[in-house]
XYZ file of C-alpha atoms in Angstrom:
655
model
C 103.230 118.556 120.822
C 101.600 115.637 122.164
C 99.135 117.760 123.860
C 98.586 119.612 120.648
C 97.800 117.084 118.157
C 93.764 117.843 118.562
C 94.798 121.758 117.689
C 97.048 120.858 115.285
C 96.048 119.001 111.906
C 98.872 118.701 109.911
C 100.151 116.948 113.081
C 97.225 114.570 113.248
C 97.189 113.734 109.218
C 101.062 112.958 109.501
C 100.501 110.410 112.399
C 97.494 109.009 111.000
C 99.580 108.679 107.941
C 102.592 107.082 109.895
C 100.009 104.731 111.298
C 98.976 103.092 108.045
C 101.898 103.122 106.207
C 103.370 101.490 109.300
C 100.209 99.114 110.025
C 101.101 98.214 106.911
C 104.150 97.630 106.478
C 103.367 95.360 109.533
C 100.956 92.703 107.747
C 103.123 92.152 104.697
C 105.960 91.277 107.166
C 103.593 89.026 109.322
C 102.281 87.205 105.696
C 106.575 87.057 104.982
C 107.668 85.668 108.822
C 104.002 83.106 108.656
C 106.110 81.650 104.645
C 109.377 81.580 106.665
C 109.047 80.794 109.907
C 110.335 81.319 113.426
C 114.038 81.884 112.945
C 114.475 83.087 116.507
C 114.861 80.904 119.007
C 113.717 83.104 122.101
C 110.611 83.418 120.352
C 109.728 79.949 121.466
C 109.948 80.791 124.399
C 107.783 83.816 124.768
C 104.880 81.237 123.027
C 105.209 79.117 125.800
C 105.011 81.373 128.391
C 101.659 82.374 126.463
C 100.438 79.285 126.841
C 100.855 79.078 130.623
C 99.458 82.908 130.859
C 96.502 81.488 128.874
C 96.124 78.427 131.244
C 97.713 75.702 129.420
C 100.117 73.579 131.284
C 102.640 73.528 128.753
C 106.844 74.142 128.782
C 108.547 75.363 131.908
C 107.177 78.150 133.978
C 110.213 78.869 135.170
C 111.219 80.901 132.445
C 107.774 83.528 132.647
C 109.886 86.173 134.205
C 110.969 86.796 130.219
C 109.244 89.231 128.629
C 105.300 88.838 131.113
C 104.522 91.616 129.007
C 104.425 90.654 125.559
C 103.501 87.143 126.640
C 100.355 88.412 128.700
C 98.626 90.066 125.930
C 99.598 86.999 123.471
C 98.259 85.014 125.922
C 94.407 86.691 125.816
C 95.126 86.020 121.981
C 95.797 82.206 123.023
C 91.955 82.271 125.344
C 90.335 83.476 122.247
C 90.693 80.077 120.401
C 93.651 81.318 118.109
C 96.713 79.319 118.922
C 99.455 79.844 116.461
C 102.432 81.464 115.538
C 100.945 84.538 114.043
C 99.289 85.644 117.425
C 102.790 87.254 118.613
C 103.446 88.079 115.141
C 100.793 90.460 115.431
C 100.763 91.350 119.277
C 104.939 92.338 118.744
C 104.260 93.956 115.659
C 100.953 95.973 116.879
C 104.727 97.754 118.449
C 105.956 98.952 115.703
C 103.689 101.606 114.451
C 103.401 102.625 118.546
C 107.142 103.193 118.143
C 107.323 105.254 114.413
C 104.411 107.697 115.916
C 106.953 108.160 119.124
C 109.829 108.751 117.250
C 107.525 111.298 115.646
C 106.728 112.985 118.625
C 110.290 112.738 119.771
C 111.377 114.475 116.966
C 108.326 117.454 116.319
C 109.903 118.527 120.038
C 112.684 120.489 118.065
C 111.624 120.619 113.998
C 108.457 121.155 111.899
C 105.788 118.530 111.057
C 107.645 117.852 107.411
C 111.039 117.128 109.186
C 109.394 114.794 112.039
C 107.152 112.810 109.470
C 110.640 112.190 107.337
C 112.453 111.100 110.863
C 109.533 108.478 111.445
C 109.559 107.326 108.287
C 112.833 106.942 107.886
C 112.631 104.644 111.162
C 109.989 102.951 109.530
C 112.380 101.877 106.243
C 115.256 101.184 108.839
C 116.710 97.360 107.302
C 117.144 96.203 110.589
C 113.475 97.287 112.117
C 111.743 95.648 108.938
C 114.000 92.340 109.493
C 112.678 91.935 113.239
C 109.497 93.565 113.553
C 106.440 91.410 113.661
C 108.156 88.414 114.322
C 107.631 87.743 117.798
C 110.972 88.905 118.923
C 110.807 91.307 121.191
C 113.139 94.467 120.373
C 110.551 96.598 118.210
C 108.535 96.414 121.499
C 111.264 97.540 123.820
C 112.714 100.133 121.562
C 108.422 101.328 121.374
C 108.556 101.193 125.424
C 111.725 103.212 125.707
C 111.058 106.428 123.285
C 107.747 106.957 125.399
C 109.707 106.619 128.330
C 111.908 109.299 127.425
C 109.018 111.267 125.404
C 106.999 111.771 128.138
C 109.860 112.181 130.650
C 110.937 115.016 128.718
C 107.710 116.586 128.907
C 107.093 116.228 132.488
C 111.077 118.042 132.722
C 110.331 120.489 130.660
C 106.602 121.720 130.506
C 104.327 119.520 132.661
C 105.563 117.351 135.797
C 102.080 115.482 135.054
C 103.394 113.477 132.172
C 105.911 111.461 135.380
C 102.766 109.932 135.667
C 102.807 108.093 132.302
C 106.235 107.887 132.249
C 107.947 105.969 134.786
C 104.833 103.489 134.634
C 105.136 102.941 130.810
C 109.475 102.629 131.919
C 108.231 99.413 134.555
C 106.253 97.617 131.207
C 108.822 98.516 128.989
C 112.186 96.433 131.474
C 109.106 93.306 132.114
C 109.320 93.353 127.827
C 112.561 93.370 127.773
C 115.572 94.802 130.997
C 118.111 96.463 128.584
C 114.942 98.926 128.553
C 116.452 99.942 132.669
C 119.172 101.850 131.270
C 116.624 104.838 129.641
C 116.825 105.217 133.165
C 119.934 107.166 133.795
C 119.546 108.852 130.836
C 116.450 110.565 132.450
C 118.313 111.575 135.518
C 120.588 112.893 132.759
C 118.116 115.022 131.527
C 117.020 116.389 134.893
C 120.909 117.450 136.111
C 120.674 119.252 132.466
C 118.011 121.152 134.038
C 120.105 121.499 137.428
C 123.545 121.781 136.125
C 125.610 120.510 138.623
C 128.752 121.769 137.412
C 127.669 125.280 137.077
C 128.863 127.862 140.284
C 129.901 124.349 142.369
C 131.599 126.104 145.260
C 128.226 128.228 145.691
C 126.375 125.478 145.598
C 128.552 123.477 148.214
C 128.370 126.696 150.386
C 124.440 125.526 150.780
C 125.261 122.167 152.769
C 127.627 124.431 155.130
C 124.236 126.018 156.294
C 121.769 124.271 158.070
C 118.679 126.601 157.859
C 119.548 127.173 153.910
C 119.252 123.305 153.675
C 116.162 122.788 155.294
C 114.516 125.555 152.984
C 115.879 123.774 149.956
C 114.478 120.832 150.924
C 110.981 121.971 152.061
C 111.027 123.997 149.372
C 111.742 120.598 147.551
C 109.303 118.509 149.009
C 106.128 121.145 148.175
C 107.023 121.539 144.653
C 104.664 120.383 141.746
C 107.679 118.914 140.532
C 108.483 116.869 143.255
C 104.304 115.818 144.197
C 104.507 114.645 141.084
C 107.734 112.497 140.395
C 106.815 111.124 143.852
C 103.676 109.772 142.736
C 104.808 108.536 139.318
C 107.760 107.021 140.971
C 104.755 105.150 143.445
C 102.481 104.169 140.919
C 105.499 102.380 138.843
C 106.859 100.625 141.980
C 103.313 99.574 142.513
C 103.016 98.169 138.984
C 106.849 96.942 139.143
C 105.775 94.592 142.804
C 102.149 93.341 141.429
C 104.001 92.165 138.408
C 106.715 90.109 140.016
C 104.088 88.334 143.123
C 101.904 87.822 139.913
C 104.717 85.765 138.408
C 106.470 84.145 141.162
C 102.907 82.658 142.088
C 102.653 80.971 138.524
C 105.816 79.467 139.493
C 108.196 81.773 137.693
C 111.953 82.238 139.348
C 113.484 86.006 139.295
C 116.878 85.057 137.040
C 116.443 88.365 135.164
C 117.867 89.863 139.005
C 120.809 87.851 138.837
C 121.308 88.860 134.637
C 121.028 92.100 135.692
C 123.738 91.416 138.218
C 126.470 89.801 135.364
C 125.804 92.599 133.310
C 126.924 94.882 136.011
C 129.315 92.963 137.296
C 131.290 92.735 134.164
C 129.911 89.468 132.752
C 130.664 89.308 128.787
C 128.781 85.833 127.480
C 129.869 82.530 127.172
C 131.762 81.357 124.155
C 129.146 78.416 122.845
C 126.588 81.425 122.398
C 125.891 81.618 118.924
C 125.930 85.109 118.963
C 129.387 84.981 120.254
C 131.428 87.640 118.319
C 134.731 89.111 120.488
C 135.004 91.972 117.555
C 134.094 95.653 119.775
C 133.241 97.465 116.679
C 130.710 95.183 115.343
C 127.862 97.402 115.610
C 129.469 100.497 114.376
C 131.034 99.024 111.375
C 127.952 96.981 110.603
C 125.498 100.277 110.906
C 125.105 101.183 107.330
C 123.781 97.909 107.314
C 121.197 98.005 110.227
C 119.701 101.770 108.056
C 119.898 100.054 104.636
C 120.807 96.945 103.206
C 121.234 95.375 99.446
C 120.888 91.666 100.504
C 120.025 89.632 103.415
C 121.635 86.074 104.128
C 121.557 83.806 106.816
C 124.106 82.748 109.801
C 122.867 79.233 110.508
C 119.016 79.873 111.418
C 119.263 83.593 111.714
C 119.313 86.499 108.356
C 121.785 88.559 108.587
C 121.667 92.003 106.293
C 125.017 92.797 104.323
C 126.330 95.004 101.353
C 125.023 98.416 102.915
C 122.913 100.441 99.846
C 123.538 104.120 98.749
C 120.933 105.520 100.515
C 122.582 104.314 104.248
C 125.886 106.259 103.096
C 123.639 108.759 102.167
C 122.288 109.084 105.667
C 125.335 109.067 107.232
C 126.558 111.483 104.690
C 124.359 114.302 106.120
C 124.932 113.464 109.581
C 128.729 113.771 109.550
C 128.615 116.856 107.027
C 126.349 118.895 108.639
C 128.145 118.149 112.178
C 131.145 119.356 110.329
C 129.398 122.681 109.319
C 128.505 122.937 112.880
C 131.359 122.651 114.174
C 132.819 124.925 111.622
C 130.199 127.480 112.384
C 131.075 127.590 116.141
C 134.639 127.610 115.401
C 134.377 131.024 113.435
C 131.654 132.493 115.980
C 134.316 131.802 118.191
C 137.437 133.706 116.238
C 134.333 136.711 115.645
C 133.459 136.644 119.994
C 137.640 136.789 120.289
C 138.435 139.286 117.827
C 135.324 141.273 119.609
C 136.796 141.073 122.649
C 140.314 142.229 121.900
C 138.861 145.700 120.123
C 136.192 146.079 123.251
C 138.280 146.028 126.522
C 135.829 146.193 129.323
C 135.414 145.262 133.315
C 134.537 141.963 132.175
C 137.290 140.948 131.077
C 138.803 139.440 134.343
C 135.618 137.347 134.486
C 136.405 136.247 131.397
C 139.762 134.921 132.296
C 138.330 133.218 135.385
C 135.655 131.480 133.004
C 138.575 130.193 130.621
C 140.005 128.739 133.366
C 137.185 126.942 134.425
C 136.315 125.793 130.762
C 140.021 124.718 130.732
C 139.785 122.813 133.730
C 136.522 120.741 132.469
C 137.956 120.234 129.044
C 141.114 118.489 131.116
C 138.589 116.531 132.975
C 136.748 115.023 130.230
C 140.499 114.428 127.978
C 141.278 112.291 131.548
C 138.098 110.523 131.949
C 137.948 109.516 127.904
C 141.366 107.903 128.184
C 140.493 106.240 131.383
C 137.316 105.101 129.230
C 139.800 103.973 126.884
C 141.942 101.954 128.553
C 139.804 100.508 131.481
C 137.348 99.702 128.077
C 136.711 95.759 128.760
C 138.624 95.641 131.931
C 135.691 96.791 134.039
C 132.481 96.384 134.139
C 130.256 98.338 131.466
C 128.461 99.853 133.728
C 131.619 102.272 135.573
C 132.364 102.962 131.925
C 128.833 104.167 131.034
C 128.546 106.135 134.526
C 132.217 108.013 133.541
C 130.655 108.675 129.971
C 127.434 110.163 131.593
C 130.098 112.278 133.505
C 131.605 113.731 130.774
C 128.582 114.498 128.903
C 127.667 116.479 131.822
C 131.299 118.491 131.911
C 130.031 119.229 127.939
C 126.744 120.364 128.361
C 128.132 122.826 131.173
C 130.713 124.078 129.302
C 128.381 124.232 126.243
C 125.922 125.736 127.993
C 127.936 128.765 129.777
C 129.026 129.431 125.973
C 125.318 129.874 125.489
C 124.683 132.049 128.238
C 127.557 134.027 127.490
C 126.142 134.734 123.949
C 123.214 135.856 125.282
C 125.107 138.435 127.342
C 127.066 139.772 124.128
C 123.482 139.893 122.473
C 122.388 142.523 124.903
C 124.905 144.365 125.165
C 125.490 144.400 120.807
C 121.750 144.821 120.879
C 121.485 147.939 118.756
C 124.464 146.960 116.701
C 122.541 145.858 113.640
C 126.146 145.654 111.492
C 128.313 143.621 113.707
C 130.017 140.772 111.417
C 128.392 137.812 112.368
C 128.338 134.096 110.872
C 124.806 133.507 109.151
C 123.175 131.008 111.562
C 123.348 133.749 114.450
C 121.147 135.666 111.388
C 118.996 133.256 111.286
C 118.426 131.544 114.775
C 118.468 134.359 117.158
C 120.294 132.944 120.681
C 117.977 132.264 123.182
C 116.905 129.259 125.976
C 115.535 127.269 123.068
C 119.337 126.858 121.823
C 119.649 125.277 125.519
C 116.983 123.127 125.416
C 118.033 121.735 122.130
C 121.576 121.404 123.208
C 120.104 119.684 126.291
C 117.960 116.982 123.569
C 120.857 116.388 121.285
C 123.411 115.326 124.358
C 120.143 113.138 125.810
C 120.234 110.978 121.958
C 123.876 111.200 122.080
C 123.827 110.005 125.550
C 121.542 107.197 124.345
C 123.516 106.494 121.553
C 126.443 105.598 123.552
C 125.135 104.091 126.569
C 123.540 100.990 124.438
C 126.768 101.262 122.482
C 128.886 100.771 124.741
C 126.938 98.369 127.169
C 126.263 96.010 123.654
C 130.140 96.045 122.553
C 131.649 95.422 125.927
C 129.594 92.070 125.638
C 130.992 89.609 123.599
C 127.595 87.665 122.537
C 126.728 90.246 120.379
C 123.431 90.354 117.693
C 122.005 92.811 115.072
C 118.801 93.062 116.797
C 119.879 93.967 119.703
C 121.503 97.652 117.816
C 117.239 98.483 117.480
C 117.412 100.593 120.648
C 119.323 102.958 119.609
C 117.865 103.332 116.032
C 115.572 106.122 116.960
C 118.854 108.132 117.578
C 119.722 107.656 114.130
C 116.413 108.690 112.666
C 116.382 111.461 115.120
C 119.909 112.894 113.897
C 119.215 112.596 110.074
C 116.053 114.680 110.450
C 117.638 117.336 112.638
C 120.695 116.985 109.978
C 118.765 117.410 106.782
C 116.548 120.452 108.578
C 120.269 122.075 109.424
C 121.451 121.647 106.094
C 118.625 122.594 103.967
C 118.399 125.722 106.082
C 121.768 126.458 105.743
C 122.433 126.334 102.158
C 118.743 127.980 101.684
C 120.217 131.276 104.094
C 123.518 131.658 102.818
C 123.808 130.534 99.391
C 121.363 129.935 96.522
C 118.322 131.991 97.640
C 120.351 134.908 98.767
C 122.786 134.808 95.687
C 119.703 134.796 93.617
C 117.936 137.835 95.181
C 121.244 139.511 94.908
C 120.800 139.479 91.418
C 116.695 140.457 91.494
C 118.169 143.307 94.040
C 120.707 144.746 91.897
C 117.896 144.524 88.600
C 116.084 146.079 90.309
C 118.132 148.976 92.120
C 117.530 151.473 88.548
C 114.180 150.828 88.702
C 112.979 151.455 91.901
C 115.366 154.863 91.681
C 112.772 156.776 89.709
C 110.228 155.772 92.486
C 110.479 155.538 95.896
C 107.245 154.122 96.701
C 108.143 151.282 93.592
C 111.569 150.193 95.625
C 109.397 149.557 99.073
C 106.905 147.130 97.040
C 109.628 145.727 95.415
C 111.357 144.877 98.561
C 108.516 143.880 99.700
C 107.833 141.530 97.160
C 111.219 140.289 96.776
C 111.731 139.427 100.902
C 108.388 137.171 99.982
C 109.756 135.306 97.138
C 112.835 134.795 99.319
C 111.089 133.455 101.635
C 109.001 131.475 99.670
C 111.419 129.816 97.846
C 112.806 128.879 100.897
C 110.057 127.067 102.374
C 109.545 124.829 98.908
C 113.354 123.856 99.227
C 112.348 122.977 102.480
C 109.058 120.955 102.535
C 110.086 119.539 98.345
C 113.514 117.821 99.502
C 112.128 116.044 102.686
C 109.445 114.890 100.584
C 111.177 113.517 97.857
C 112.746 111.099 100.303
C 110.057 110.343 102.197
C 109.380 108.967 98.969
C 112.205 107.178 98.846
C 112.119 105.796 101.753
C 108.504 104.061 101.727
C 109.744 102.465 98.035
C 112.844 101.428 100.089
C 110.590 99.776 103.077
C 108.246 98.055 100.805
C 111.924 96.517 99.539
C 113.057 95.424 102.032
C 110.535 93.573 103.494
C 110.457 91.718 99.636
C 114.377 90.808 100.373
C 113.026 88.676 103.469
C 113.911 84.892 102.247
C 110.616 82.869 102.170
C 112.497 78.966 103.174
C 115.109 78.432 105.523
C 115.555 74.582 105.732
C 116.957 75.144 109.172
C 113.534 76.725 110.490
C 111.376 73.998 108.456
C 113.053 71.245 110.042
C 111.150 70.971 113.666
C 108.102 72.094 111.911
C 108.411 68.985 109.350
C 109.495 66.789 111.623
C 106.298 67.864 113.881
C 103.636 67.793 111.335
C 105.056 64.476 110.321
C 104.779 62.767 113.952
C 100.890 64.266 114.351
C 99.931 62.741 111.120
C 101.881 59.526 111.872
C 100.454 59.289 115.317
C 97.960 61.024 116.311
C 97.731 59.567 120.092
C 101.809 61.230 120.151
C 100.968 63.544 123.049
C 100.359 60.028 125.470
C 103.716 59.214 124.337
C 107.413 59.874 125.738
C 109.031 61.684 123.626
C 112.789 63.284 123.654
C 114.601 65.862 121.319
C 117.727 67.798 120.486
C 115.695 71.070 121.162
C 112.836 71.388 123.817
C 112.098 74.720 122.359
C 111.092 74.196 119.003
C 108.985 70.653 119.897
C 107.232 72.206 123.044
C 105.724 74.825 120.828
C 104.562 72.593 117.583
C 104.171 69.314 119.244
C 102.023 71.210 122.189
C 103.280 69.122 124.590
C 105.924 68.672 126.812
C 108.828 67.244 125.551
C 112.256 66.221 127.345
C 115.962 67.648 126.139
C 118.294 65.163 125.562
C 121.824 64.591 123.724
C 123.500 61.603 121.820
C 125.549 60.798 125.343
C 121.556 59.889 126.674
C 121.178 57.393 123.736
C 121.788 55.019 126.550
C 119.161 56.028 128.667
C 116.127 55.709 126.413
C 114.784 52.786 126.676
C 114.903 52.561 130.389
C 112.787 55.452 130.423
C 109.977 54.260 127.831
C 110.892 57.014 125.384
C 108.649 55.943 123.060
C 109.756 58.695 120.197
C 113.512 59.885 120.300
C 114.207 62.960 117.594
C 117.818 63.913 117.109
C 120.111 66.218 115.217
C 123.548 65.449 113.661
C 123.696 62.189 115.168
C 127.189 60.864 114.640
C 127.796 57.483 112.842
C 128.554 55.196 115.668
C 125.136 56.103 117.514
C 123.359 55.868 114.546
C 121.761 52.664 114.853
C 120.333 52.671 118.286
C 119.381 49.317 119.467
C 115.509 48.311 120.423
C 115.099 51.789 117.984
C 114.372 52.458 114.235
C 114.343 55.417 112.098
C 111.075 56.428 110.916
C 111.318 59.475 109.492
C 114.272 61.565 107.743
C 114.498 65.216 107.343
C 118.103 66.997 106.535
C 120.136 65.859 109.312
C 116.944 65.550 111.799
C 115.752 61.424 112.770
C 112.797 60.383 114.802
C 113.593 57.199 115.882
C 110.401 54.700 117.477
C 110.735 51.987 120.300
C 110.024 48.331 118.620
C 107.304 47.406 120.400
């Protein structure tokens, strides 16, 4: 739909509305975060990295591999003379509208404008997104890059391969924003495999490899195809961009620690028990999912805000998804039973093929079951990457089974084209099975894979943080919109509208007997009324929910705390020291946290712990900023406490 925006004025209007709405949210969020301060310690690294990109030799250059994309953009604002935390709040905040618009287009691939708008507004209102947008953290920018990477990849695979020229470079920018964007790549590969359906006619495919001429022909067809051409060009552009970024940060003194981090993740490293986010609970993200959607309160776990007490809106969204899933499964079961009954009543020559297909399907179901058992019993015992690969294999089996069933239904529809009175379910009456159903299946399974790939990876680690789950919130928004659309169409097609129409039909039947022409006119009128009623209901429900979640978004901003002593401590201490000694930057300063004071003091400081106290005087340390110092070391020889704020002390060397 991206290329049709100029033609579809409603799309253009809704995109503009999303941009304005999410930008207003960002404005209020920047103000709220400026009042509260920086509560994610990683943001201080990005700020000092931004100073390096801007030409200031402050802090370590070895960490420049951490989000060079965001840091470089922020450095442009620093170069303009505005060196403030608001700069990175603004840069990361800009990606919030970009992500929200991306969600609109992603949902628009399958749903109408109003449902896509609902999904985008829902995404913008999620409590977890509101809490972590425009605060300098990388999760919102990373999910924005992920959304657009997947969107353009889908367009490239389904419609025009030229979109690979956008998808792959955006992926690289996303990877250098946050390395976990890398897990989008196997999801794109999965979508490509859906179009191949590798488990369909497996024996025939294997025979190809036994015939040399056929292999050469297939290879020639591949490399000369338009799809392959733009795929390769896209990969080349991405590799050039990837290499260029590596060269730049390497020349500036950065190491490539992200490579070893990726290796640790692949090898099955679970994180350190001393990490503030240490939490070995395997179902942490699932149990907190309602809080992530809509939460009543925000509290603090030390300096980090935490969502708790999920609101009724959370259960409403989850309820829509679960109920629509159950109805869908029920309807498919009914279809299957009717299909079996029809085949028994109409035996034909296809029976042998049907038996063969059933056997093949059962083999695949058994394979899915075995792989699932392996994933469950080996989870956390092996690398999360292995679990993810096994999961993707399962998805391919599931796709093959469902796609085969769709193709089988297509054949039955052709065979029974003239059988208008066939007793089929209400969904079949609404949606004739075509290739669109396969495309819908592809996108739905891609979304499911997106959710579980990241859930497996993040749940595998013993270090769990709320904001990591932002990566999969587009999936929740998609299925919420998809489920709402499904439920409304189901209810309007089967229950309320049809029931009213039947009453009209029975009342009009006596009148229409008198005049055949009136009968036709009234029948057309009833059909028009029925369609009008459907459209009204199908539009009014999402519109009401859009209004509700717009209000919820602003309410979530109001819940963000305005102060926290742990956040305020380094700010108060730094400001006091700068006022106390205007020439402080010519002194040697040791601190308990390098990240905080490198940024707030805008100078190179040295990290020191309580065990380093005896070294202070030997190293000519003028100021020592300590925290939680024990009573036995409270008094430091030749140093005097000149400032105290909560449990933070500034010691000054006696002259």
